[in-house]
JSON list of N, CA and C in Angstrom, two decimals:
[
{"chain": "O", "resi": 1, "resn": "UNK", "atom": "N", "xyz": [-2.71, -9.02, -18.76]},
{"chain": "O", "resi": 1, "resn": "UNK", "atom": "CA", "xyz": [-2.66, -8.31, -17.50]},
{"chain": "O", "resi": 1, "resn": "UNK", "atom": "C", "xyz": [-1.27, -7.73, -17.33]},
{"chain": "O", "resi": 2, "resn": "UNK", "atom": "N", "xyz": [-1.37, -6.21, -17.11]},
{"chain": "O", "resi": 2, "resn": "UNK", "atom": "CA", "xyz": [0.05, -5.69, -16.70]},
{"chain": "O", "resi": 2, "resn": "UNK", "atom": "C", "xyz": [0.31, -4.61, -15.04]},
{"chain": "O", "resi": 3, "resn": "UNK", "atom": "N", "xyz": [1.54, -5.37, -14.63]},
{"chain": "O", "resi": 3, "resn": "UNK", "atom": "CA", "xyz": [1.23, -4.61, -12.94]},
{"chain": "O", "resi": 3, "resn": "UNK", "atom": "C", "xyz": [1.98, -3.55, -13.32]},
{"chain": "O", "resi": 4, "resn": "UNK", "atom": "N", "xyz": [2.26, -2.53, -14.23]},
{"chain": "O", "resi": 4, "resn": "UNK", "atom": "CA", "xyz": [2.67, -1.15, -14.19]},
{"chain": "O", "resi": 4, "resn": "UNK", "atom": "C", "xyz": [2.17, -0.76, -13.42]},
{"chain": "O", "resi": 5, "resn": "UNK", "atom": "N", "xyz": [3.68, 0.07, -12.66]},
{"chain": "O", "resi": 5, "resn": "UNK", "atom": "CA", "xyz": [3.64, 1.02, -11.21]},
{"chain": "O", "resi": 5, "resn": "UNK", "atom": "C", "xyz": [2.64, 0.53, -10.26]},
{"chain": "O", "resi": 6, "resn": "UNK", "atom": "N", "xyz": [3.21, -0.83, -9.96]},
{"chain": "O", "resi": 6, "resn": "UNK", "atom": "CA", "xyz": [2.72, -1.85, -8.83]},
{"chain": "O", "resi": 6, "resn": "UNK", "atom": "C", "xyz": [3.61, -1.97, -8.00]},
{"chain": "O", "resi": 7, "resn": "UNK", "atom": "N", "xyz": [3.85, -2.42, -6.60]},
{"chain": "O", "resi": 7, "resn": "UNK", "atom": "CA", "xyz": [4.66, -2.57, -6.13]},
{"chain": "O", "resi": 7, "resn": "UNK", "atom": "C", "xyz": [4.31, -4.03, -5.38]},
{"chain": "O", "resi": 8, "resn": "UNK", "atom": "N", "xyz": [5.41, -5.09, -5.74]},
{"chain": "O", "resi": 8, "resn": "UNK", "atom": "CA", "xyz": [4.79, -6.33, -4.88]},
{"chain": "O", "resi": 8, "resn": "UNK", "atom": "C", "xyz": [5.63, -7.08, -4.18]},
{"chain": "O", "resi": 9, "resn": "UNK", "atom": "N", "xyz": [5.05, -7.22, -2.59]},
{"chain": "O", "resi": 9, "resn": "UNK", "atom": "CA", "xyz": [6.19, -7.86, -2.02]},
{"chain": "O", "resi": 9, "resn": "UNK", "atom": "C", "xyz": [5.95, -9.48, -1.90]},
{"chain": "O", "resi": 10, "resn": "UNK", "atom": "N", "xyz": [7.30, -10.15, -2.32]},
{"chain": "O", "resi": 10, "resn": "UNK", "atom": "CA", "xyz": [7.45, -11.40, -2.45]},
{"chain": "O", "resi": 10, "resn": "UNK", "atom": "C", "xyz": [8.20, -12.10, -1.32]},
{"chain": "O", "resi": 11, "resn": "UNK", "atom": "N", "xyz": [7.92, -12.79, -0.68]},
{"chain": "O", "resi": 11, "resn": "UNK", "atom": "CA", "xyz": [8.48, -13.46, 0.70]},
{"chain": "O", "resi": 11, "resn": "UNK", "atom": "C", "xyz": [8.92, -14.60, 0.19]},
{"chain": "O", "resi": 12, "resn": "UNK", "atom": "N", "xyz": [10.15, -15.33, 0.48]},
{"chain": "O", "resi": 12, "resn": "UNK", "atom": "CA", "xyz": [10.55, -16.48, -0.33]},
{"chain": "O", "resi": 12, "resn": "UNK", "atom": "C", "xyz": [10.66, -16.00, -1.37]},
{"chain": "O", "resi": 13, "resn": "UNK", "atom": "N", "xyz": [11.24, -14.63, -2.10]},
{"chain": "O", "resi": 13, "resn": "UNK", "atom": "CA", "xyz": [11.86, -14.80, -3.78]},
{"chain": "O", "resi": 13, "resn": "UNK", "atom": "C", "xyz": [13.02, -14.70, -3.77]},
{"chain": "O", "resi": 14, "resn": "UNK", "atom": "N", "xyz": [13.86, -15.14, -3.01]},
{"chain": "O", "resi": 14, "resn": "UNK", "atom": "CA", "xyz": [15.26, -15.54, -3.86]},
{"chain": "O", "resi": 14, "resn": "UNK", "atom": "C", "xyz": [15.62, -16.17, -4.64]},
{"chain": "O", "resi": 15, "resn": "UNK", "atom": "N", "xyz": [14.73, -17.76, -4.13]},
{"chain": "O", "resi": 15, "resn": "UNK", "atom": "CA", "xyz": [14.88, -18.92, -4.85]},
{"chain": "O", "resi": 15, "resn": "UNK", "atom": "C", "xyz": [13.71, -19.76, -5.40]},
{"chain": "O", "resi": 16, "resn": "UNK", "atom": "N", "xyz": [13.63, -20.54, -6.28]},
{"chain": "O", "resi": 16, "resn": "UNK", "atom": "CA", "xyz": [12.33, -21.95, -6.28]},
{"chain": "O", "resi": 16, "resn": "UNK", "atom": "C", "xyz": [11.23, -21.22, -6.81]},
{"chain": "O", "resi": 17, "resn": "UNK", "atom": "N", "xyz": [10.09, -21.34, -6.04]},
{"chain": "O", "resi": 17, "resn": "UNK", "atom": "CA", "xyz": [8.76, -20.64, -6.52]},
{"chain": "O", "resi": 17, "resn": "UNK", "atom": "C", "xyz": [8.34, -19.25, -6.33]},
{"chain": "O", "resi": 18, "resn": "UNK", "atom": "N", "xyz": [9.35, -18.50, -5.49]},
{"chain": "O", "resi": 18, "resn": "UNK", "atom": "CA", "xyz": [9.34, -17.20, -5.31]},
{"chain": "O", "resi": 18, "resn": "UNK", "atom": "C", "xyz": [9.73, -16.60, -6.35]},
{"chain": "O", "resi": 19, "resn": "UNK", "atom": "N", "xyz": [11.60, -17.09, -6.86]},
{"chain": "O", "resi": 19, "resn": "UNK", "atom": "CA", "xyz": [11.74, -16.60, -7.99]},
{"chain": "O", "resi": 19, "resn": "UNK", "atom": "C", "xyz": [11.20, -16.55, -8.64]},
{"chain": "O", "resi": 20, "resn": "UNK", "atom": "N", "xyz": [10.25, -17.81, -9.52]},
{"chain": "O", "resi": 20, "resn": "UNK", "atom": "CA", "xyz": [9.86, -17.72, -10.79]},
{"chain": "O", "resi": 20, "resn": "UNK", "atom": "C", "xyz": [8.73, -16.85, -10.49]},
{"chain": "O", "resi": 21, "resn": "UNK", "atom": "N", "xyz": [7.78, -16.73, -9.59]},
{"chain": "O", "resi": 21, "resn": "UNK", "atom": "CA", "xyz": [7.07, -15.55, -10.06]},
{"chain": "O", "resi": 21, "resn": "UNK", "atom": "C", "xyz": [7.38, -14.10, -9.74]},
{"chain": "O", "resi": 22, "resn": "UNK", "atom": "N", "xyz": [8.69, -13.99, -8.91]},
{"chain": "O", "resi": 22, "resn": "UNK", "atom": "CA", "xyz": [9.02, -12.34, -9.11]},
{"chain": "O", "resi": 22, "resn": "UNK", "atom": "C", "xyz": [9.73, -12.55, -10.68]},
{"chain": "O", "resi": 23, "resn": "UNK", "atom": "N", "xyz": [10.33, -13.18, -11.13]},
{"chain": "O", "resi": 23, "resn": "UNK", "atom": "CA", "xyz": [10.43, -12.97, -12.66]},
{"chain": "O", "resi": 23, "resn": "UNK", "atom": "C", "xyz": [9.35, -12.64, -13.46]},
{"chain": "O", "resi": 24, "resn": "UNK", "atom": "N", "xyz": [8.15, -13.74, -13.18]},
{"chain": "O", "resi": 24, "resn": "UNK", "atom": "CA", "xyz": [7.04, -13.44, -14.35]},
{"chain": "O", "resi": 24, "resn": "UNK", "atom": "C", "xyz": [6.54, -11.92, -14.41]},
{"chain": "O", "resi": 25, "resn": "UNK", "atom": "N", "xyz": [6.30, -11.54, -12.82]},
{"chain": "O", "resi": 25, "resn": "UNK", "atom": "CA", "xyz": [5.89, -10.24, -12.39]},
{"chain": "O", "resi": 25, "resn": "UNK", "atom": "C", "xyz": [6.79, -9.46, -12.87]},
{"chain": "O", "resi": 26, "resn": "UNK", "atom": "N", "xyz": [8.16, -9.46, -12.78]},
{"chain": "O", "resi": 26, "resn": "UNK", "atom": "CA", "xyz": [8.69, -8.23, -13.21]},
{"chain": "O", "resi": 26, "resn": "UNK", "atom": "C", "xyz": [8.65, -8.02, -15.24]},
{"chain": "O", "resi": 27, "resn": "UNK", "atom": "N", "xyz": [8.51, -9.00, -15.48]},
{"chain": "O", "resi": 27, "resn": "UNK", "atom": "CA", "xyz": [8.37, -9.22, -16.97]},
{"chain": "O", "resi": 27, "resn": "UNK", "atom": "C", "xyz": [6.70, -8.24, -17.51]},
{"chain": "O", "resi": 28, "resn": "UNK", "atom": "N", "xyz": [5.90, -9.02, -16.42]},
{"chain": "O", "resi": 28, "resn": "UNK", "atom": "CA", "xyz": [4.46, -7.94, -16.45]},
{"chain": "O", "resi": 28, "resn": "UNK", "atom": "C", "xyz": [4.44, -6.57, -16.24]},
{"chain": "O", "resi": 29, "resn": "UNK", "atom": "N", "xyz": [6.00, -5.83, -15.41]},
{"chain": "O", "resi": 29, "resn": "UNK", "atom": "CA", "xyz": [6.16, -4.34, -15.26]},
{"chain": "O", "resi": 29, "resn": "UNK", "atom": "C", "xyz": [6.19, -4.49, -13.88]},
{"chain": "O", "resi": 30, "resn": "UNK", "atom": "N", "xyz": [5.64, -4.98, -12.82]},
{"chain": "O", "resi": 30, "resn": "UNK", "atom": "CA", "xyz": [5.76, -4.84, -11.32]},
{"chain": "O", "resi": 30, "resn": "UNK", "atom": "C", "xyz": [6.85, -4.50, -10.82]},
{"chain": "O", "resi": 31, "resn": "UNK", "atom": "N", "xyz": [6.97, -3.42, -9.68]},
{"chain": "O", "resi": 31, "resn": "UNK", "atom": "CA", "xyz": [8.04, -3.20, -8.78]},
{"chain": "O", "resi": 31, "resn": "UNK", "atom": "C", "xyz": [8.14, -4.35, -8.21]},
{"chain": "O", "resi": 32, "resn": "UNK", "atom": "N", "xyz": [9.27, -4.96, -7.89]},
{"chain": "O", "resi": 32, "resn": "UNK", "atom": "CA", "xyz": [9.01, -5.65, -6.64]},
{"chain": "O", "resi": 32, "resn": "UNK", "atom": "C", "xyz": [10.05, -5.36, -5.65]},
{"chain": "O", "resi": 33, "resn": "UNK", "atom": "N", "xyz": [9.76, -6.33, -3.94]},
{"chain": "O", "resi": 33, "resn": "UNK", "atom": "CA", "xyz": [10.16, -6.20, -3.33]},
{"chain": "O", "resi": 33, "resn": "UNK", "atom": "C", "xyz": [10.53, -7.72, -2.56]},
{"chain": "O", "resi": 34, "resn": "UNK", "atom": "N", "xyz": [11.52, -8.04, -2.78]},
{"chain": "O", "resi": 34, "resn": "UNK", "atom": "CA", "xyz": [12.40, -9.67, -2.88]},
{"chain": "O", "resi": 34, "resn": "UNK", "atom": "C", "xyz": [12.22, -9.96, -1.36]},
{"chain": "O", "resi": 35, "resn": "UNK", "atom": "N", "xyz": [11.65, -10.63, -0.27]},
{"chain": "O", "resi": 35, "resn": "UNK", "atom": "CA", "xyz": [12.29, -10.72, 1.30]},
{"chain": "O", "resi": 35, "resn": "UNK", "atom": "C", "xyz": [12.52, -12.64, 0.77]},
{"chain": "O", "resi": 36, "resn": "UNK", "atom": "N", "xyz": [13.40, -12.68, 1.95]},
{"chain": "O", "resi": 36, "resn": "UNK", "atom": "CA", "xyz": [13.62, -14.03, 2.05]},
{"chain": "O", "resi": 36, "resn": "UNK", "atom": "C", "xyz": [15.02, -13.97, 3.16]},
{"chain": "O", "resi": 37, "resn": "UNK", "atom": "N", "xyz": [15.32, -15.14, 3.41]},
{"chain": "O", "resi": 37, "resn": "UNK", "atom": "CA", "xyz": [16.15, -15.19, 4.37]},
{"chain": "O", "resi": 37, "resn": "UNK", "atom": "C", "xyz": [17.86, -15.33, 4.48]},
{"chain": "O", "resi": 38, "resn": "UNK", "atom": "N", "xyz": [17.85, -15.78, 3.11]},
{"chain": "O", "resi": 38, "resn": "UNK", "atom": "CA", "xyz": [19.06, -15.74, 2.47]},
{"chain": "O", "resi": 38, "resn": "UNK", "atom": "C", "xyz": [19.54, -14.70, 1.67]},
{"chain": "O", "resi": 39, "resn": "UNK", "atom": "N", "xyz": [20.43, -14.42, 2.48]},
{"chain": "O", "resi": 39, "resn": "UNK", "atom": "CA", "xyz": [20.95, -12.86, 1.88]},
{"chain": "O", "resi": 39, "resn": "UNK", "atom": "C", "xyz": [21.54, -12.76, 0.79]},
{"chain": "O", "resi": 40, "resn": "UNK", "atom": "N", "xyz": [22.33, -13.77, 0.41]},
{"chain": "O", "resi": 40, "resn": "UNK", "atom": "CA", "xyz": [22.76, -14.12, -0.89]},
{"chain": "O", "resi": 40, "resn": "UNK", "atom": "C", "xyz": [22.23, -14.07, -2.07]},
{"chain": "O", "resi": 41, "resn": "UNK", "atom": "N", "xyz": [21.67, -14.99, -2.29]},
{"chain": "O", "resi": 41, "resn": "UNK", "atom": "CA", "xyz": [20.42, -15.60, -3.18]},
{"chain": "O", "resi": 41, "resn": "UNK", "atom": "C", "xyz": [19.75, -14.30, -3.53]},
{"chain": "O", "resi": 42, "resn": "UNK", "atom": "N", "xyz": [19.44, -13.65, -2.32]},
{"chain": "O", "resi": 42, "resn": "UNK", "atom": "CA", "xyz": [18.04, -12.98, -2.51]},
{"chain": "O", "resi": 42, "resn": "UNK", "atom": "C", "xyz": [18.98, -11.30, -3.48]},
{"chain": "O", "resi": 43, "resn": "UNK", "atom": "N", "xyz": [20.15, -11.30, -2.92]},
{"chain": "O", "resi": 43, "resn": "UNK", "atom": "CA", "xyz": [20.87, -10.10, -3.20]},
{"chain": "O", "resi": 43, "resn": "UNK", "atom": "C", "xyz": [21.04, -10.34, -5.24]},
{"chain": "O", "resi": 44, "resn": "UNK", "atom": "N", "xyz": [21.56, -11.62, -5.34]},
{"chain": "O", "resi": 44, "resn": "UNK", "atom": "CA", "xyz": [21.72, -12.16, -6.53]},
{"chain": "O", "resi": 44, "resn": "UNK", "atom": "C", "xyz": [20.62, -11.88, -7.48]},
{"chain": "O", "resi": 45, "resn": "UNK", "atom": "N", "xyz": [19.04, -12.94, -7.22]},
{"chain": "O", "resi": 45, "resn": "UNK", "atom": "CA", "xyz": [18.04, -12.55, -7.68]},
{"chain": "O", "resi": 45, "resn": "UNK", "atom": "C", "xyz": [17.61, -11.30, -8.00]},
{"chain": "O", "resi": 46, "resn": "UNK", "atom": "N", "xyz": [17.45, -10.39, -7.10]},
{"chain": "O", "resi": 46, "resn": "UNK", "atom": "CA", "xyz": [17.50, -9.05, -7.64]},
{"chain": "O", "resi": 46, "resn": "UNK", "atom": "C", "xyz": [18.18, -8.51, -8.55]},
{"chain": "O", "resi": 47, "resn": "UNK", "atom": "N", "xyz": [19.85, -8.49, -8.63]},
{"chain": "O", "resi": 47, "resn": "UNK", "atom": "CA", "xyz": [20.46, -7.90, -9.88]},
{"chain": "O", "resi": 47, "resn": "UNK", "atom": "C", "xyz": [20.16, -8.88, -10.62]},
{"chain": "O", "resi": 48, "resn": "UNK", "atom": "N", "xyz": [20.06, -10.15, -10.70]},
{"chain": "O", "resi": 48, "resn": "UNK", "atom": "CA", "xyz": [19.75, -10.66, -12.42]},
{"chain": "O", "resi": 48, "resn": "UNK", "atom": "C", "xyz": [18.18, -10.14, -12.80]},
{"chain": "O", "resi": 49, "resn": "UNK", "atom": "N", "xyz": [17.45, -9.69, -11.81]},
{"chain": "O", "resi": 49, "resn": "UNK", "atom": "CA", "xyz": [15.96, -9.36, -12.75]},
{"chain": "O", "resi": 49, "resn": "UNK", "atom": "C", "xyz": [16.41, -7.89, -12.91]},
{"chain": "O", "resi": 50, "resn": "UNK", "atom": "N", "xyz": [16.99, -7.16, -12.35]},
{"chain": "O", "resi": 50, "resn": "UNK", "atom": "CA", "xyz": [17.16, -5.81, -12.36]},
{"chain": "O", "resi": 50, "resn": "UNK", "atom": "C", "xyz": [18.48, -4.94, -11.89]},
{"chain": "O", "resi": 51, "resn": "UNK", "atom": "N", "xyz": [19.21, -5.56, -12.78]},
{"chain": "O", "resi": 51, "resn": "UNK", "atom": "CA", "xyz": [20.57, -4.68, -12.82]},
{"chain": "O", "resi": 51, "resn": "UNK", "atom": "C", "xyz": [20.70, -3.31, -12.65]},
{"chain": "O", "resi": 52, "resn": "UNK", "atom": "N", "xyz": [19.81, -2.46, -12.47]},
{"chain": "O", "resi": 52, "resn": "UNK", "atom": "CA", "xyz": [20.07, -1.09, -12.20]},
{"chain": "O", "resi": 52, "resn": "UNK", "atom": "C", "xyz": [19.44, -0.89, -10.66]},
{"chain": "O", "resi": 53, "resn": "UNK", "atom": "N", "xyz": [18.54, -1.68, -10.47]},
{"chain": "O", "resi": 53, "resn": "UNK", "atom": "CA", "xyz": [18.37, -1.71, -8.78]},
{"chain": "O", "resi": 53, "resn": "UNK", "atom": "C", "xyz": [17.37, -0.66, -8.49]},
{"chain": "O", "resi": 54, "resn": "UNK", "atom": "N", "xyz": [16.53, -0.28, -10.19]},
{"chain": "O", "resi": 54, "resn": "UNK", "atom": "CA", "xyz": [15.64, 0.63, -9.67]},
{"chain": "O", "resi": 54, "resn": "UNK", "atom": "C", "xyz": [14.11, 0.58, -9.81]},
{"chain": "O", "resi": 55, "resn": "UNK", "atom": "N", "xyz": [14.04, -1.08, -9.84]},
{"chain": "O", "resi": 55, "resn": "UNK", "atom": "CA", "xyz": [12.60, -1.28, -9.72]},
{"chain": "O", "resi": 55, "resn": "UNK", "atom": "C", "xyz": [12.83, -2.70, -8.71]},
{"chain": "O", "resi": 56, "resn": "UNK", "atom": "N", "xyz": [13.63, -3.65, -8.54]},
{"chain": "O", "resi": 56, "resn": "UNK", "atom": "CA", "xyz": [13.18, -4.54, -7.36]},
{"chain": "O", "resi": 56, "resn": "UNK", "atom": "C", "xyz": [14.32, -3.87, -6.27]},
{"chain": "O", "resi": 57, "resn": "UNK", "atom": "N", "xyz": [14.02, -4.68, -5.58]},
{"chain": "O", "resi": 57, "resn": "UNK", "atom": "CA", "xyz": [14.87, -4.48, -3.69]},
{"chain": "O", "resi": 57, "resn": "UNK", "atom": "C", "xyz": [14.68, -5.77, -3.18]},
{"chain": "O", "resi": 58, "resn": "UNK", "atom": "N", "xyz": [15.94, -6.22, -2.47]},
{"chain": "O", "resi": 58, "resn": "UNK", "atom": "CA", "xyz": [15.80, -6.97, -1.63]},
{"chain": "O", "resi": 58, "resn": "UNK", "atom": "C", "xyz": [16.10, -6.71, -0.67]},
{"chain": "O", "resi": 59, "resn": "UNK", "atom": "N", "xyz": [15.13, -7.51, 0.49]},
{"chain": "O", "resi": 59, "resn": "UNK", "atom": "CA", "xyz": [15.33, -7.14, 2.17]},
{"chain": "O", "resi": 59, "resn": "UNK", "atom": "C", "xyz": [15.51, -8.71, 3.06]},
{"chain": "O", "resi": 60, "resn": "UNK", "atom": "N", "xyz": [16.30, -8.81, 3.60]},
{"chain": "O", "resi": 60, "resn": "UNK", "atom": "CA", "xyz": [16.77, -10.08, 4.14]},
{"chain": "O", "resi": 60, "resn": "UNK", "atom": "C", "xyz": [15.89, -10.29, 5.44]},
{"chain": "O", "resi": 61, "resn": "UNK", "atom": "N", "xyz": [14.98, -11.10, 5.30]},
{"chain": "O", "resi": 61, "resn": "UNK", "atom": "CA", "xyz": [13.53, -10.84, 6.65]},
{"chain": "O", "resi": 61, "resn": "UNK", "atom": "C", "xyz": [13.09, -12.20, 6.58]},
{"chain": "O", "resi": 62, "resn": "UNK", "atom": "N", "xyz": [13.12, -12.44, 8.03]},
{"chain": "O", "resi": 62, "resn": "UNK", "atom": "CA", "xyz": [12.88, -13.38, 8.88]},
{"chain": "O", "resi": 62, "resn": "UNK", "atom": "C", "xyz": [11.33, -13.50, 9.42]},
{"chain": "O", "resi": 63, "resn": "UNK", "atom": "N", "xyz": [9.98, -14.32, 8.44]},
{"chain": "O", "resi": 63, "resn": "UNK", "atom": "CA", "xyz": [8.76, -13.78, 8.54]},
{"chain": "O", "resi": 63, "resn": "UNK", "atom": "C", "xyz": [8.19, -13.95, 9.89]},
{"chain": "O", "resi": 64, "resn": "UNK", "atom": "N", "xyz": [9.28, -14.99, 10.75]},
{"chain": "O", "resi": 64, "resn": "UNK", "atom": "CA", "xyz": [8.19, -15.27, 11.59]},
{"chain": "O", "resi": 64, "resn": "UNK", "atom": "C", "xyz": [9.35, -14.43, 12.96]},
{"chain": "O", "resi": 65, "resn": "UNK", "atom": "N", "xyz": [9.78, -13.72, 12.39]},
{"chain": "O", "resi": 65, "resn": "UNK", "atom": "CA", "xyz": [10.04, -12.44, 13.24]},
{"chain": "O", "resi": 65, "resn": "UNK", "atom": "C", "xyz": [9.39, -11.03, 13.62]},
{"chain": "O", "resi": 66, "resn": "UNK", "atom": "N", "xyz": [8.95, -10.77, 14.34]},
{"chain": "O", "resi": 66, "resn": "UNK", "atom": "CA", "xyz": [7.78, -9.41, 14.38]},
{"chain": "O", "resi": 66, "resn": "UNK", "atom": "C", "xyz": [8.95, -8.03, 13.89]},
{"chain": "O", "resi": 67, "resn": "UNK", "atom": "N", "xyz": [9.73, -8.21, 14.78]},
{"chain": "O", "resi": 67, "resn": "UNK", "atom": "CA", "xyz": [10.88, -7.01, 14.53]},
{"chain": "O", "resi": 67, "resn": "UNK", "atom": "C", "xyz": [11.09, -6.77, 13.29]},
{"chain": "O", "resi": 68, "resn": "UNK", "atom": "N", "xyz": [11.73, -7.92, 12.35]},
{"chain": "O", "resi": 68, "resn": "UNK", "atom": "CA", "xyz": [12.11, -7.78, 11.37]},
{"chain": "O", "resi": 68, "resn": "UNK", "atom": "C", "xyz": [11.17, -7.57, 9.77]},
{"chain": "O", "resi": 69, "resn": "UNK", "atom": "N", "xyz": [9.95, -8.29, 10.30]},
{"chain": "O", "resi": 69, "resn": "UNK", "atom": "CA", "xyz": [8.99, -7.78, 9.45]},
{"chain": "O", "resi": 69, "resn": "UNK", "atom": "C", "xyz": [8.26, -6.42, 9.67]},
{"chain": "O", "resi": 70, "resn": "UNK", "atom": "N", "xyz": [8.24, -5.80, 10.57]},
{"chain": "O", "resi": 70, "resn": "UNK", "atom": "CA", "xyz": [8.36, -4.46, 11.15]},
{"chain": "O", "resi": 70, "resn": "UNK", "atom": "C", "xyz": [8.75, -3.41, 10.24]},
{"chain": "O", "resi": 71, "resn": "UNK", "atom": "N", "xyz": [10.31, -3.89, 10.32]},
{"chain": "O", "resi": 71, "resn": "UNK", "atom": "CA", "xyz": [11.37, -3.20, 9.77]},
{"chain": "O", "resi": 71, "resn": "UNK", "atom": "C", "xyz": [11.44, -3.41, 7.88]},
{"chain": "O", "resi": 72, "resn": "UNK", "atom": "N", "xyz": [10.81, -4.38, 7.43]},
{"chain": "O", "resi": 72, "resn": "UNK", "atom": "CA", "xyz": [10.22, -4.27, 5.98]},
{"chain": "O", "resi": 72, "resn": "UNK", "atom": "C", "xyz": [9.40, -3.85, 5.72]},
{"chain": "O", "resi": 73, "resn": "UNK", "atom": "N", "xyz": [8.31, -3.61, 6.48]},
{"chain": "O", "resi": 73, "resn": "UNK", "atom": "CA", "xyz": [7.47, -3.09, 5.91]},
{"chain": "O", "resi": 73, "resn": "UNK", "atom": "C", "xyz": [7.27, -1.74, 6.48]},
{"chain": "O", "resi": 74, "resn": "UNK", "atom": "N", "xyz": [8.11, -1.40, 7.66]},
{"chain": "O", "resi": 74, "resn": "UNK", "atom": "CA", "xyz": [8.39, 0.44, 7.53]},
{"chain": "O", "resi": 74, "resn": "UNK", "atom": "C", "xyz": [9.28, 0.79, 6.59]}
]
């Protein structure tokens, strides 16, 4: 199975079980899209799966915020 020109958003992938499957996914070809709450982590995770910054993103989002999940997914 390959997610070429997929785009998938991962809540909790900075760290633990988020990471490992935005890794597996990006290994399968998937865009992704990193949220989690730690801005750090989540900023980190992204350049180690994708050092050019032109297939994942991370967005620092608070899920059980309406605003801010709002604002990720506009």
């Amino acid at each position: 199975m390959t997610f070429d020109q997929r785009t998938i958003l991962i809540t909790g992938g900075a760290r633990g079980i988020g990471k490992a499957v935005a890794e597996k996914l990006f290994q399968l070809g998937a865009n992704l899209i990193l949220a989690d709450l730690e801005g750090s982590d989540g900023e980190s995770t992204a350049r180690s799966l994708d050092p050019s910054g032109n297939r994942v993103t991370f967005i620092a989002c608070d899920v059980t915020q309406q605003d801010q999940v709002n604002h990720m997914v506009g």
